[in-house]
Coordinates of C-alpha atoms and ligand atoms in Angstrom, one line a residue:
X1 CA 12.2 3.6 31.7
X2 CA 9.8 6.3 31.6
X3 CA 7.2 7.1 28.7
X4 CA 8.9 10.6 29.2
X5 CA 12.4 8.8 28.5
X6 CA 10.9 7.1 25.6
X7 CA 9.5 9.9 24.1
X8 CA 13.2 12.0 24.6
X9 CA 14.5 9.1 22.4
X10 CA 12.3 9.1 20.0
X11 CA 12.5 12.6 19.9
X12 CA 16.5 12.6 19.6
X13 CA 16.1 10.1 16.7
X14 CA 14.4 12.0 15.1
X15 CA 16.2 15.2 14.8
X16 CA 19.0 13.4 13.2
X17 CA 16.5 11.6 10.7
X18 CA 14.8 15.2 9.8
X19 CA 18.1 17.0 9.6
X20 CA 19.5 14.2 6.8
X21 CA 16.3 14.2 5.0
X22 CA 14.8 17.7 4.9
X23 CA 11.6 18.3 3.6
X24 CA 10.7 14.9 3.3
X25 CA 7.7 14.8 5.5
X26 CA 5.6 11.9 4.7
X27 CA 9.4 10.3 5.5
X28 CA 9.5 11.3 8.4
X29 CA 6.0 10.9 9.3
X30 CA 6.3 6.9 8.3
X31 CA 9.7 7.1 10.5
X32 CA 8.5 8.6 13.9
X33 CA 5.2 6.1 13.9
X34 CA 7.4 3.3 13.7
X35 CA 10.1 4.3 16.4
X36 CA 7.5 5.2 18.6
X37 CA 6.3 1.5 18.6
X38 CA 9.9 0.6 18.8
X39 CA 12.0 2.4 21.0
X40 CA 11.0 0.7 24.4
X41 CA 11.3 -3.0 22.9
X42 CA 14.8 -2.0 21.8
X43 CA 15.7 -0.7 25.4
X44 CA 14.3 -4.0 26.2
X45 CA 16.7 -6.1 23.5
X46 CA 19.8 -4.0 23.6
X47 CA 21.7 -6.0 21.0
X48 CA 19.6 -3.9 18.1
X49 CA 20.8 -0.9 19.6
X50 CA 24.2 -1.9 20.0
X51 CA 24.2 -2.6 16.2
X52 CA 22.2 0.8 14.9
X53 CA 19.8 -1.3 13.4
X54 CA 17.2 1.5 13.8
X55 CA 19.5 4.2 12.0
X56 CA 20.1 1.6 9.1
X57 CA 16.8 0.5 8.7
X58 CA 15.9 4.1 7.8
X59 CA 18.8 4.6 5.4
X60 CA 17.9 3.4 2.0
X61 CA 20.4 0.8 0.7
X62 CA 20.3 2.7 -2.7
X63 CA 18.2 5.2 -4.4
X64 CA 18.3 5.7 -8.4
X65 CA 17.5 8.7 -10.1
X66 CA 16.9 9.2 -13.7
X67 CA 15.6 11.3 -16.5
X68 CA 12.7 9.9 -18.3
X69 CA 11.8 11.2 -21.9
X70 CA 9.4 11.0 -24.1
X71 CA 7.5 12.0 -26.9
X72 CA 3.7 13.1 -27.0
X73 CA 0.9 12.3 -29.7
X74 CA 2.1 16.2 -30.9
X75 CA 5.4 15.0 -31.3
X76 CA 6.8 17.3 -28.6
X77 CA 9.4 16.6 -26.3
X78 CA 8.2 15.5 -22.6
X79 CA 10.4 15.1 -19.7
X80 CA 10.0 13.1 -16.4
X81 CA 11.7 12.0 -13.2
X82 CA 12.2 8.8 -12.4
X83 CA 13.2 6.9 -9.0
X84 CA 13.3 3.6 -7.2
X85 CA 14.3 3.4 -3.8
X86 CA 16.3 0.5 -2.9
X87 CA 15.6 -0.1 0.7
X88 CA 16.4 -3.3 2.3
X89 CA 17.6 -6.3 0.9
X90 CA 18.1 -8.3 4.2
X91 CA 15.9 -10.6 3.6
X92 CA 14.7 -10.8 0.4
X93 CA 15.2 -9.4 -3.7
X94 CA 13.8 -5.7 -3.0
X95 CA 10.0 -5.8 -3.9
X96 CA 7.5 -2.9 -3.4
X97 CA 5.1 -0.9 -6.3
X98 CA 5.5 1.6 -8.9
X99 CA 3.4 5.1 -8.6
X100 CA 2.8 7.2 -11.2
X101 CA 1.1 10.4 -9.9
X102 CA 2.2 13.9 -10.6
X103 CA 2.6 14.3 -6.6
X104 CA 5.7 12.1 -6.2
X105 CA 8.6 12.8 -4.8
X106 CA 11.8 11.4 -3.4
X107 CA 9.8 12.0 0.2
X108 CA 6.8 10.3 -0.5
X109 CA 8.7 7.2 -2.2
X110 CA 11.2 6.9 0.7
X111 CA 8.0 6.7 3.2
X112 CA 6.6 4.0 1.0
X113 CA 9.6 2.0 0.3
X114 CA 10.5 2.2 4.7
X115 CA 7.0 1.0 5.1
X116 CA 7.0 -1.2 2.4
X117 CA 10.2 -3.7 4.6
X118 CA 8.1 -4.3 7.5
X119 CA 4.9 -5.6 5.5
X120 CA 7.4 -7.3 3.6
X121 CA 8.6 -9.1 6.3
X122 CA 4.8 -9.4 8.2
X123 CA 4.1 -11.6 5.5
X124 CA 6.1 -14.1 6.0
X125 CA 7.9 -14.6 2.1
X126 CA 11.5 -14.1 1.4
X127 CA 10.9 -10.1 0.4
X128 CA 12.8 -7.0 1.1
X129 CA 11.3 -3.6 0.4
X130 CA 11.3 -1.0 -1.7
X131 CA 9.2 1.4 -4.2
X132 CA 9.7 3.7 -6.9
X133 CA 8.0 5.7 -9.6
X134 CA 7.3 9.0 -11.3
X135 CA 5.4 12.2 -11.3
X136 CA 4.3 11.3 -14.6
X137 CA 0.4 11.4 -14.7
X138 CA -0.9 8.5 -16.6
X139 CA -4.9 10.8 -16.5
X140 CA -5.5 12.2 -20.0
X141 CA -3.0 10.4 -21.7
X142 CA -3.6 8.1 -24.5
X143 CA -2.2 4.3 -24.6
X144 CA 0.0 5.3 -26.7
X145 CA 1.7 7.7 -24.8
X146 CA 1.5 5.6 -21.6
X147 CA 3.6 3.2 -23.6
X148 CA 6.1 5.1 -24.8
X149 CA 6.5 6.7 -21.1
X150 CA 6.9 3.2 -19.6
X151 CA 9.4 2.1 -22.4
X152 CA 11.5 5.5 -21.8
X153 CA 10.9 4.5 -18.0
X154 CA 12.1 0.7 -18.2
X155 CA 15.4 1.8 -20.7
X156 CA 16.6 3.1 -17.3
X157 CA 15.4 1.1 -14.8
X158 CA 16.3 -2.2 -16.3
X159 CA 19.7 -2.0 -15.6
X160 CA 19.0 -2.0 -11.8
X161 CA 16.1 -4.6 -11.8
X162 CA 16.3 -8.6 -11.9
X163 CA 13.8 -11.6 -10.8
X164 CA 16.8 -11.9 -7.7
X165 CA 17.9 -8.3 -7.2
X166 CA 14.4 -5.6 -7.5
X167 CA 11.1 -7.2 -8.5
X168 CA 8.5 -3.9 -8.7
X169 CA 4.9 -4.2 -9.1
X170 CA 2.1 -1.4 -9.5
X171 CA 1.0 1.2 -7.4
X172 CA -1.7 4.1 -7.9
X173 CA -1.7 5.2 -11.7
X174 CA 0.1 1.7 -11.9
X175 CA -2.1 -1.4 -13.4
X176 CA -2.2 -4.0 -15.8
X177 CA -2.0 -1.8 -18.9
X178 CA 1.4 -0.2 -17.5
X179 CA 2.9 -3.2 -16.3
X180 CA 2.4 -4.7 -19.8
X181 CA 4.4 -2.0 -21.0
X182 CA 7.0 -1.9 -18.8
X183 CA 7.3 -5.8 -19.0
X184 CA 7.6 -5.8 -22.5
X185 CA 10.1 -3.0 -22.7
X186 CA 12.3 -5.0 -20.3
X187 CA 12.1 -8.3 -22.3
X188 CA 13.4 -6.7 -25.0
X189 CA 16.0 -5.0 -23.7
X190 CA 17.3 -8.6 -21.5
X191 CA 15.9 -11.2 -24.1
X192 CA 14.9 -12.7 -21.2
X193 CA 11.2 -13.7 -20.1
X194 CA 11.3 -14.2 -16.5
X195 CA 9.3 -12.6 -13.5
X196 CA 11.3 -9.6 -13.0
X197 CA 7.6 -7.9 -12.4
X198 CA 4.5 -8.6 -10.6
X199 CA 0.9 -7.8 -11.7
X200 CA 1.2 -9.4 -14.9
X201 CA -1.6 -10.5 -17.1
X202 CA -2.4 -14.3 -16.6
X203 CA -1.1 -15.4 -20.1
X204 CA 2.0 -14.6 -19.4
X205 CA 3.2 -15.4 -16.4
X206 CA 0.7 -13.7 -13.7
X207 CA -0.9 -14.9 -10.7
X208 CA -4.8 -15.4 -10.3
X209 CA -6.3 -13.4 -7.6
X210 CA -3.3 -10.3 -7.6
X211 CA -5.5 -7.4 -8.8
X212 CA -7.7 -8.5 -6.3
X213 CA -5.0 -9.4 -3.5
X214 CA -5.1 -5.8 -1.6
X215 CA -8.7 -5.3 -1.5
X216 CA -9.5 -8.6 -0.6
X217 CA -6.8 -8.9 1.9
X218 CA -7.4 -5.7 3.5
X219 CA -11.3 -7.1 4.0
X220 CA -10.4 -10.7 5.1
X221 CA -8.1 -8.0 8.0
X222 CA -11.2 -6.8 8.8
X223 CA -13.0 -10.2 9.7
X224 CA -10.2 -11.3 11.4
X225 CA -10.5 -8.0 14.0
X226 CA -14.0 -8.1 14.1
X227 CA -14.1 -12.1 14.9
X228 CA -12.1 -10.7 18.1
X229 CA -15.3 -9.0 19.2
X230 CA -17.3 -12.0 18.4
X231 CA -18.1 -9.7 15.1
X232 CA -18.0 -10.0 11.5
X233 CA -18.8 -7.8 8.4
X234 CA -22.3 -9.0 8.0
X235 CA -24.7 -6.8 7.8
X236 CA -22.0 -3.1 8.3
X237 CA -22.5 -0.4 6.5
X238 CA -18.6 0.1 4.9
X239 CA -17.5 3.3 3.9
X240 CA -14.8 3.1 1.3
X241 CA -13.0 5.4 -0.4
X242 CA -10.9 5.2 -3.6
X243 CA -12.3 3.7 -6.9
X244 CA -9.1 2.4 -8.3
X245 CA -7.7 -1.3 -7.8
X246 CA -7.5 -1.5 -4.1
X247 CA -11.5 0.1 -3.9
X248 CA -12.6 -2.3 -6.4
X249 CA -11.8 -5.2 -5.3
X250 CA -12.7 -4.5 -1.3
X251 CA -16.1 -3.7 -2.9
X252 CA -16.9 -7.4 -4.0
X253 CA -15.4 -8.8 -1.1
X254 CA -17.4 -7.0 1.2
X255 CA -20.7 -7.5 -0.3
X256 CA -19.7 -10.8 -0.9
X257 CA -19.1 -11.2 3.1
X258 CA -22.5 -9.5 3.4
X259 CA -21.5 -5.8 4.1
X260 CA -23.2 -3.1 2.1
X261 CA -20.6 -0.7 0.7
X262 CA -21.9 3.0 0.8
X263 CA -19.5 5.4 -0.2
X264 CA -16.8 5.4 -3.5
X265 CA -14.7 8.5 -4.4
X266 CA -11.6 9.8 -6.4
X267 CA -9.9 12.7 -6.7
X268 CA -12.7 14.5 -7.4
X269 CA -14.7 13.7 -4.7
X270 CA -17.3 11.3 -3.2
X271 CA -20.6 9.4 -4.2
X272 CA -23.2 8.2 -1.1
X273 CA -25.4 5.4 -2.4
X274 CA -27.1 4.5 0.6
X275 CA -28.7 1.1 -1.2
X276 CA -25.1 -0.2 -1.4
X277 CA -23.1 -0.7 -4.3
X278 CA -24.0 -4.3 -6.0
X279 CA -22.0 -6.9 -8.3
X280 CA -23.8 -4.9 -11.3
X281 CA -23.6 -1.6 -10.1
X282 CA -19.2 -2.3 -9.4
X283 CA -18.9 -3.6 -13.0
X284 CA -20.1 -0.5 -13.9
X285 CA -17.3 1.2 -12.0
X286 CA -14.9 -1.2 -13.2
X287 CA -15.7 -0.2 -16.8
X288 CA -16.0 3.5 -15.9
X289 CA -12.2 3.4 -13.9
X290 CA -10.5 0.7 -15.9
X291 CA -11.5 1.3 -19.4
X292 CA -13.6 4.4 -19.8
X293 CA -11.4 6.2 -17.8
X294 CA -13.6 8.2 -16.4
X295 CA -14.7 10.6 -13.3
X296 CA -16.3 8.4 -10.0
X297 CA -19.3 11.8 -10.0
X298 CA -20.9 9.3 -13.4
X299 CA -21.8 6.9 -11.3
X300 CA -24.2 9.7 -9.4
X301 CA -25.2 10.7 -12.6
X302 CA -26.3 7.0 -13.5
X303 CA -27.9 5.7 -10.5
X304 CA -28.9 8.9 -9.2
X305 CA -27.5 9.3 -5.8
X306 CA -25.3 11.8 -3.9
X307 CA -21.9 13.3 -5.2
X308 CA -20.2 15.5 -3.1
X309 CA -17.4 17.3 -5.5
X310 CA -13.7 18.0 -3.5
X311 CA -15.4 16.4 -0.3
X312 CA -13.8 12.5 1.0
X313 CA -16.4 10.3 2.5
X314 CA -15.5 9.8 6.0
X315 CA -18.7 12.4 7.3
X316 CA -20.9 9.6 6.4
X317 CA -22.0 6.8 9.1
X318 CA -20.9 3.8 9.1
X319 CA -19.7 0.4 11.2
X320 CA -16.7 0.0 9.2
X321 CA -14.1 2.3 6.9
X322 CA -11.9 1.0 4.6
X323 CA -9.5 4.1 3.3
X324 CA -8.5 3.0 0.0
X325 CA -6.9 5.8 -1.8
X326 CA -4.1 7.8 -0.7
X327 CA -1.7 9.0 2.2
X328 CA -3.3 11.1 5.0
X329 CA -6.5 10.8 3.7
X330 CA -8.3 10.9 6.9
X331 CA -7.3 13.9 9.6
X332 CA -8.0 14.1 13.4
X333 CA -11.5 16.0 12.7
X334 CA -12.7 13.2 10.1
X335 CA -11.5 10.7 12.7
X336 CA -13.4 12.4 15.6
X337 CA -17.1 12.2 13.1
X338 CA -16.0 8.7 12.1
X339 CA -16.3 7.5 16.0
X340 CA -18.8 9.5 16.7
X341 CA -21.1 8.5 13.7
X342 CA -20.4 5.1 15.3
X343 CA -17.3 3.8 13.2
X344 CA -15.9 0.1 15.0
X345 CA -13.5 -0.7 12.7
X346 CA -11.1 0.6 10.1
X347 CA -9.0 -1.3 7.9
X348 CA -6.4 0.3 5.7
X349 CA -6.5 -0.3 1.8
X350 CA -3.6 2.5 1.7
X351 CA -0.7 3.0 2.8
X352 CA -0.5 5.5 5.7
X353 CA -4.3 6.6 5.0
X354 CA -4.1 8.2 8.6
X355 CA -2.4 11.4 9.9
X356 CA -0.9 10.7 13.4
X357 CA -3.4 12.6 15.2
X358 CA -6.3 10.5 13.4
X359 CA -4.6 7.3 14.5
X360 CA -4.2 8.8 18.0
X361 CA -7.7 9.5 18.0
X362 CA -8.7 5.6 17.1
X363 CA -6.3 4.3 19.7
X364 CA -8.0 6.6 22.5
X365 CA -11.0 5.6 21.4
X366 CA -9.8 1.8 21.7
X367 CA -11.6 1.1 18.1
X368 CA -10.0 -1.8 15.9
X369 CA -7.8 -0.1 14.0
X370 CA -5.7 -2.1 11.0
X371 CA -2.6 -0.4 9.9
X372 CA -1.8 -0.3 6.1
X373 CA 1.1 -1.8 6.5
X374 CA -0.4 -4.6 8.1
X375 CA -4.1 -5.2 6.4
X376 CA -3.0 -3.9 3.1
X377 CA -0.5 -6.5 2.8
X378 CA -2.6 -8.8 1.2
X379 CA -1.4 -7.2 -2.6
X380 CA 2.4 -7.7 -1.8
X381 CA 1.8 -11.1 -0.3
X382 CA 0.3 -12.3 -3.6
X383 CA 3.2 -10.8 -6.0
X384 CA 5.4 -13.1 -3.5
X385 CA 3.3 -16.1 -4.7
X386 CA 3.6 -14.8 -8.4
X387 CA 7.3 -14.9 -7.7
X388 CA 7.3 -18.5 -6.6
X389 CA 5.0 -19.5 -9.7
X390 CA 7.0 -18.1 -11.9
X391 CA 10.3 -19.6 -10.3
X392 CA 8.4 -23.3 -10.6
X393 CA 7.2 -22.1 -13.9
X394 CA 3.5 -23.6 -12.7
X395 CA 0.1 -21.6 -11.9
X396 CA -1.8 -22.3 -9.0
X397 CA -5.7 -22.3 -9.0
X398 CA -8.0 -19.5 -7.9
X399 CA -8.7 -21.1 -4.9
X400 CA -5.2 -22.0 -4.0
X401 CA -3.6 -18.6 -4.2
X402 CA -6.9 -17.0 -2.6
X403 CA -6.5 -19.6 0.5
X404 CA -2.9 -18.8 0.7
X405 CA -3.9 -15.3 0.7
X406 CA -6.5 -15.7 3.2
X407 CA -3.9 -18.0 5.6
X408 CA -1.2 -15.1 5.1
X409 CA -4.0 -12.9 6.5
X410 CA -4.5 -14.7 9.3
X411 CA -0.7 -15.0 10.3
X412 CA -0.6 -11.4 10.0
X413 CA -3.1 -10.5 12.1
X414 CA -1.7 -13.1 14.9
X415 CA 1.3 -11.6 14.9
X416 CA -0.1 -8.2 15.4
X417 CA -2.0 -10.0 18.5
X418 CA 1.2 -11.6 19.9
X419 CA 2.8 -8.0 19.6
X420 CA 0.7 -6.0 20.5
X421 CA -1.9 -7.2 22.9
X422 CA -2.0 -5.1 25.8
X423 CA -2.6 -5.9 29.4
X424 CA -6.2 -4.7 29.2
X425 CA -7.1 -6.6 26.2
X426 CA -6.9 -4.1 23.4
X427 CA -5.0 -4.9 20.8
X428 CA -2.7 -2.1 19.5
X429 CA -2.1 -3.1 16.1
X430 CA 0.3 -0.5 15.0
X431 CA 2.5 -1.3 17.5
X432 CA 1.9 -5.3 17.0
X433 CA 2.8 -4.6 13.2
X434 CA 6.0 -2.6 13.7
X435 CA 7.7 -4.6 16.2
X436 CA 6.2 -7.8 14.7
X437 CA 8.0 -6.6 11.0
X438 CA 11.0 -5.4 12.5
X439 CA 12.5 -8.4 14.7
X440 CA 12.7 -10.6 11.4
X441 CA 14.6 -8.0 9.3
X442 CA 16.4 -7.1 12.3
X443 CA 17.8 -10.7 13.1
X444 CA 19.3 -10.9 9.6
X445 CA 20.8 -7.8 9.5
X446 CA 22.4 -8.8 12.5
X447 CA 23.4 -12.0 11.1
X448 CA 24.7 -10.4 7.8
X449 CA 27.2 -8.0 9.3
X450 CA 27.5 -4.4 9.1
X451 CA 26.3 -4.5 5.4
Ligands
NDP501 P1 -5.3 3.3 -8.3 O1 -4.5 4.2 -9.1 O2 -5.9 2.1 -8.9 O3 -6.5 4.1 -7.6 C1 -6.2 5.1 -6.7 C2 -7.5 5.8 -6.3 O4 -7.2 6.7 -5.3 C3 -8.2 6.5 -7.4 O5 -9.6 6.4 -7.2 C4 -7.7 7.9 -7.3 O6 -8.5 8.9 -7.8 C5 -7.6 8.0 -5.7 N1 -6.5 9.0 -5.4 C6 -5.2 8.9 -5.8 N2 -4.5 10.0 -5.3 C7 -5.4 10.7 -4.6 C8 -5.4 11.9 -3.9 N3 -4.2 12.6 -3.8 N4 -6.5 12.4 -3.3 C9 -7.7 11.7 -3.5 N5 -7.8 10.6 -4.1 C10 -6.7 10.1 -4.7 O7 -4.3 2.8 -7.0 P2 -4.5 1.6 -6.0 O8 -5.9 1.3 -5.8 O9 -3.6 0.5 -6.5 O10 -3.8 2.2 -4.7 C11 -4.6 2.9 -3.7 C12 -3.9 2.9 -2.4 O11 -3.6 1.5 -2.0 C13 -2.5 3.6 -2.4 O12 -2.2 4.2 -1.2 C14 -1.5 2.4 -2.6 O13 -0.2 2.7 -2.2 C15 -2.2 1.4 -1.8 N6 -1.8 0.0 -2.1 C16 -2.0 -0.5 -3.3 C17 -1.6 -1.8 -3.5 C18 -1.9 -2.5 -4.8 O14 -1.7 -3.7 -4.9 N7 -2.3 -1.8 -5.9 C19 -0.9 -2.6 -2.5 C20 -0.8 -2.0 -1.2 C21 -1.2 -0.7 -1.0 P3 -8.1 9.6 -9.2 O15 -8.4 8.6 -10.2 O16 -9.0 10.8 -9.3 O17 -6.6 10.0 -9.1

């Protein structure tokens, strides 16, 4: 077949996806990148096509609304929306984070959850996918409010959750704080203490090393494509943005692999500190993000170096960029200054940091390029080990759930390799990550019946 004939399919597919889910565009976005890697291997394997596996996949096995309400410290009346998106359960209890962001939307939460079954499945643990949230923005709010709005949240939701049926974890505006709340709240309503949510605190019932699991993962990702160059983070100047969980922790673990970390930003915009950011200088943004709760432009303000209000980072030069905040964070024009500033190497934090034209532009350009979906799986894969801790009732060691982590890593990134290795030697990791996520699910939906 043709790369003409290809495209026609793709193209037909997705007609019939936009015209059942209009106006969801980061949907369909999510959808078209991952049938583009996998309509010719499914003209290849004919039995998937036989049994629409492609149309299911990208139907969601359930999707809950609700209303949330709640009362503010003025005693007023507050009302939110609330969703989870059931995916896929073909191979695993549906697993996949909770956003809180004033931007969400059924569209944005479908792309997520789709996105969410292939990592899933790249890992290698018994998890199906799917994601959920609420345009409820936790910025301004005081703990008390944040509590009641995650007690109002979990009234609903509890009903649809269990340690074998939905097992959610956080997301952006989604931490330790919230999923204390929200764990709590569903105790109560079950009288049951069991690990119906991941990214809990370590007394009860969490697992070492998850609030670092994304960032970490997402740099050992990084390693592992740079060791194919004979390369390593030594010594790269890394430009990171983000300053929430995923930044944080990507932060120590490059410095601690010898990278200097330049950049930081948030909604805001971006700081440059060419010296690098250090263990003492992070703590500070720890305490600034996780408990001041304050504006990344302080840190400027402290250590006197650039801010750059309403601006991202990606104009700055670097070796290495590690997107760490939100979806399409980096367009075609940002990609074009990143190569050209000399960028080798990006490795996605977030999910689906990239618009398709900026991942176009890395594959041109033959760069190593680390989907979210695959280097940012790191977070997920750890909530799999808190589920199998909890289920033994035990808690590993530091070092055993961060090796774990770091073998999981490794697997990942092979089976990009064995996926997508093309004949010249590059390896085209989006494509290795979506067909390498797929056949797994696939195979069981097949076995399952037309479920
Ligand atoms: P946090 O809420 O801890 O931090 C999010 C950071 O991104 C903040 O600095 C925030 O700035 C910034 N940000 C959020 N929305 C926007 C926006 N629209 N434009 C610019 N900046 C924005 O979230 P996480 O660190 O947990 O998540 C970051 C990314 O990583 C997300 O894409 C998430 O889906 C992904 N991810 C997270 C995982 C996890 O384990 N937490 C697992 C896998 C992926 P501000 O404070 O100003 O809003």
């Amino acid at each position: 077949m043709t790369n003409n004939a290809y495209d026609q399919l793709v193209n037909d597919f997705m007609v019939k996806i936009i015209a059942k889910n209009p106006g969801e565009e980061e949907f369909h976005q999510a959808v078209k990148e991952v049938v583009e890697s996998l309509v010719p291997y499914i003209e290849e394997n004919p039995h998937y096509k036989e049994a629409k596996i492609l149309e299911r996949i990208a139907e969601p096995e359930r999707v809950i609304l609700f209303r949330i309400p709640w009362v503010d410290d003025k005693g007023e009346v507050q009302i939110n929306k609330g969703i989870r998106i059931e995916m896929n359960s073909a191979i695993g209890p549906y697993k996949g984070g909770l956003r809180f962001h004033p931007t969400v939307n059924l569209g944005i939460l479908k792309f997520l959850a789709f996105e969410q079954v292939f990592k899933n499945s790249l890992t290698t643990l018994p998890m199906g996918g799917g994601k959920g949230g609420s345009d409820f923005d936790p910025k301004g709010k005081s703990d008390n409010e944040v509590m009641r709005f995650c007690q109002s949240f979990m009234t609903e939701l509890f009903r649809h959750i269990g340690p074998n049926t939905d097992v959610p974890a956080g997301d952006i505006g989604v931490g330790g704080r919230e999923i204390g709340f929200l764990f709590g709240q569903y105790k109560r309503l079950k009288n049951e203490f069991t690990g119906v949510l991941t990214g809990k605190g370590r007394e009860w019932g969490g697992s070492l090393i998850r609030p670092e699991a994304t960032g970490y993962g997402a740099t050992y990702f990084a390693e592992e494509m740079l060791k194919t160059k004979g390369d390593s983070l030594k010594d790269k100047i890394v430009a990171i943005s983000g300053s929430g969980n995923v930044a944080q922790y990507a932060t120590e673990k490059v410095t601690e692999l010898g990278g200097k970390v330049v950049t930081l930003s948030d909604s805001s915009g971006y700081i440059y500190d060419p010296d690098g950011i250090d263990e003492e200088k992070l703590a500070y943004i720890m305490h600034l993000k996780n408990v001041k709760r304050g504006r990344i432009r302080e840190y400027a303000e402290k250590y006197g170096c650039e801010y750059h209000e309403g601006q991202r980072p990606w104009g700055v030069k670097c070796d290495v960029a590690m997107p760490n905040a939100t979806q399409n964070e980096i367009n075609e024009d940002e990609a074009k200054i990143l190569i050209e500033n000399g960028c080798m190497c990006i490795s996605e934090g977030a999910n689906m940091p990239s618009t398709p034209e900026a991942t176009l532009v890395y594959q041109d350009a033959k760069i190593l390029y680390g989907p979210g979906k695959a280097a940012n799986a790191g977070g997920v894969s750890v909530s799999g080990l808190e589920m199998s801790q909890n289920s033994l009732r035990l808690s590993w060691t530091r070092e055993e759930v961060d090796s774990r982590l770091q073998t999981i890593m490794k697997d990942i990134h092979e089976t990009c390799v064995k996926y997508g290795k093309e004949d010249d030697g590059y390896i085209d990791y989006v494509k290795g990550a979506n067909i390498g996520g797929f056949v797994k699910v696939a195979d069981a939906m097949l076995a399952q019946g037309v479920v």
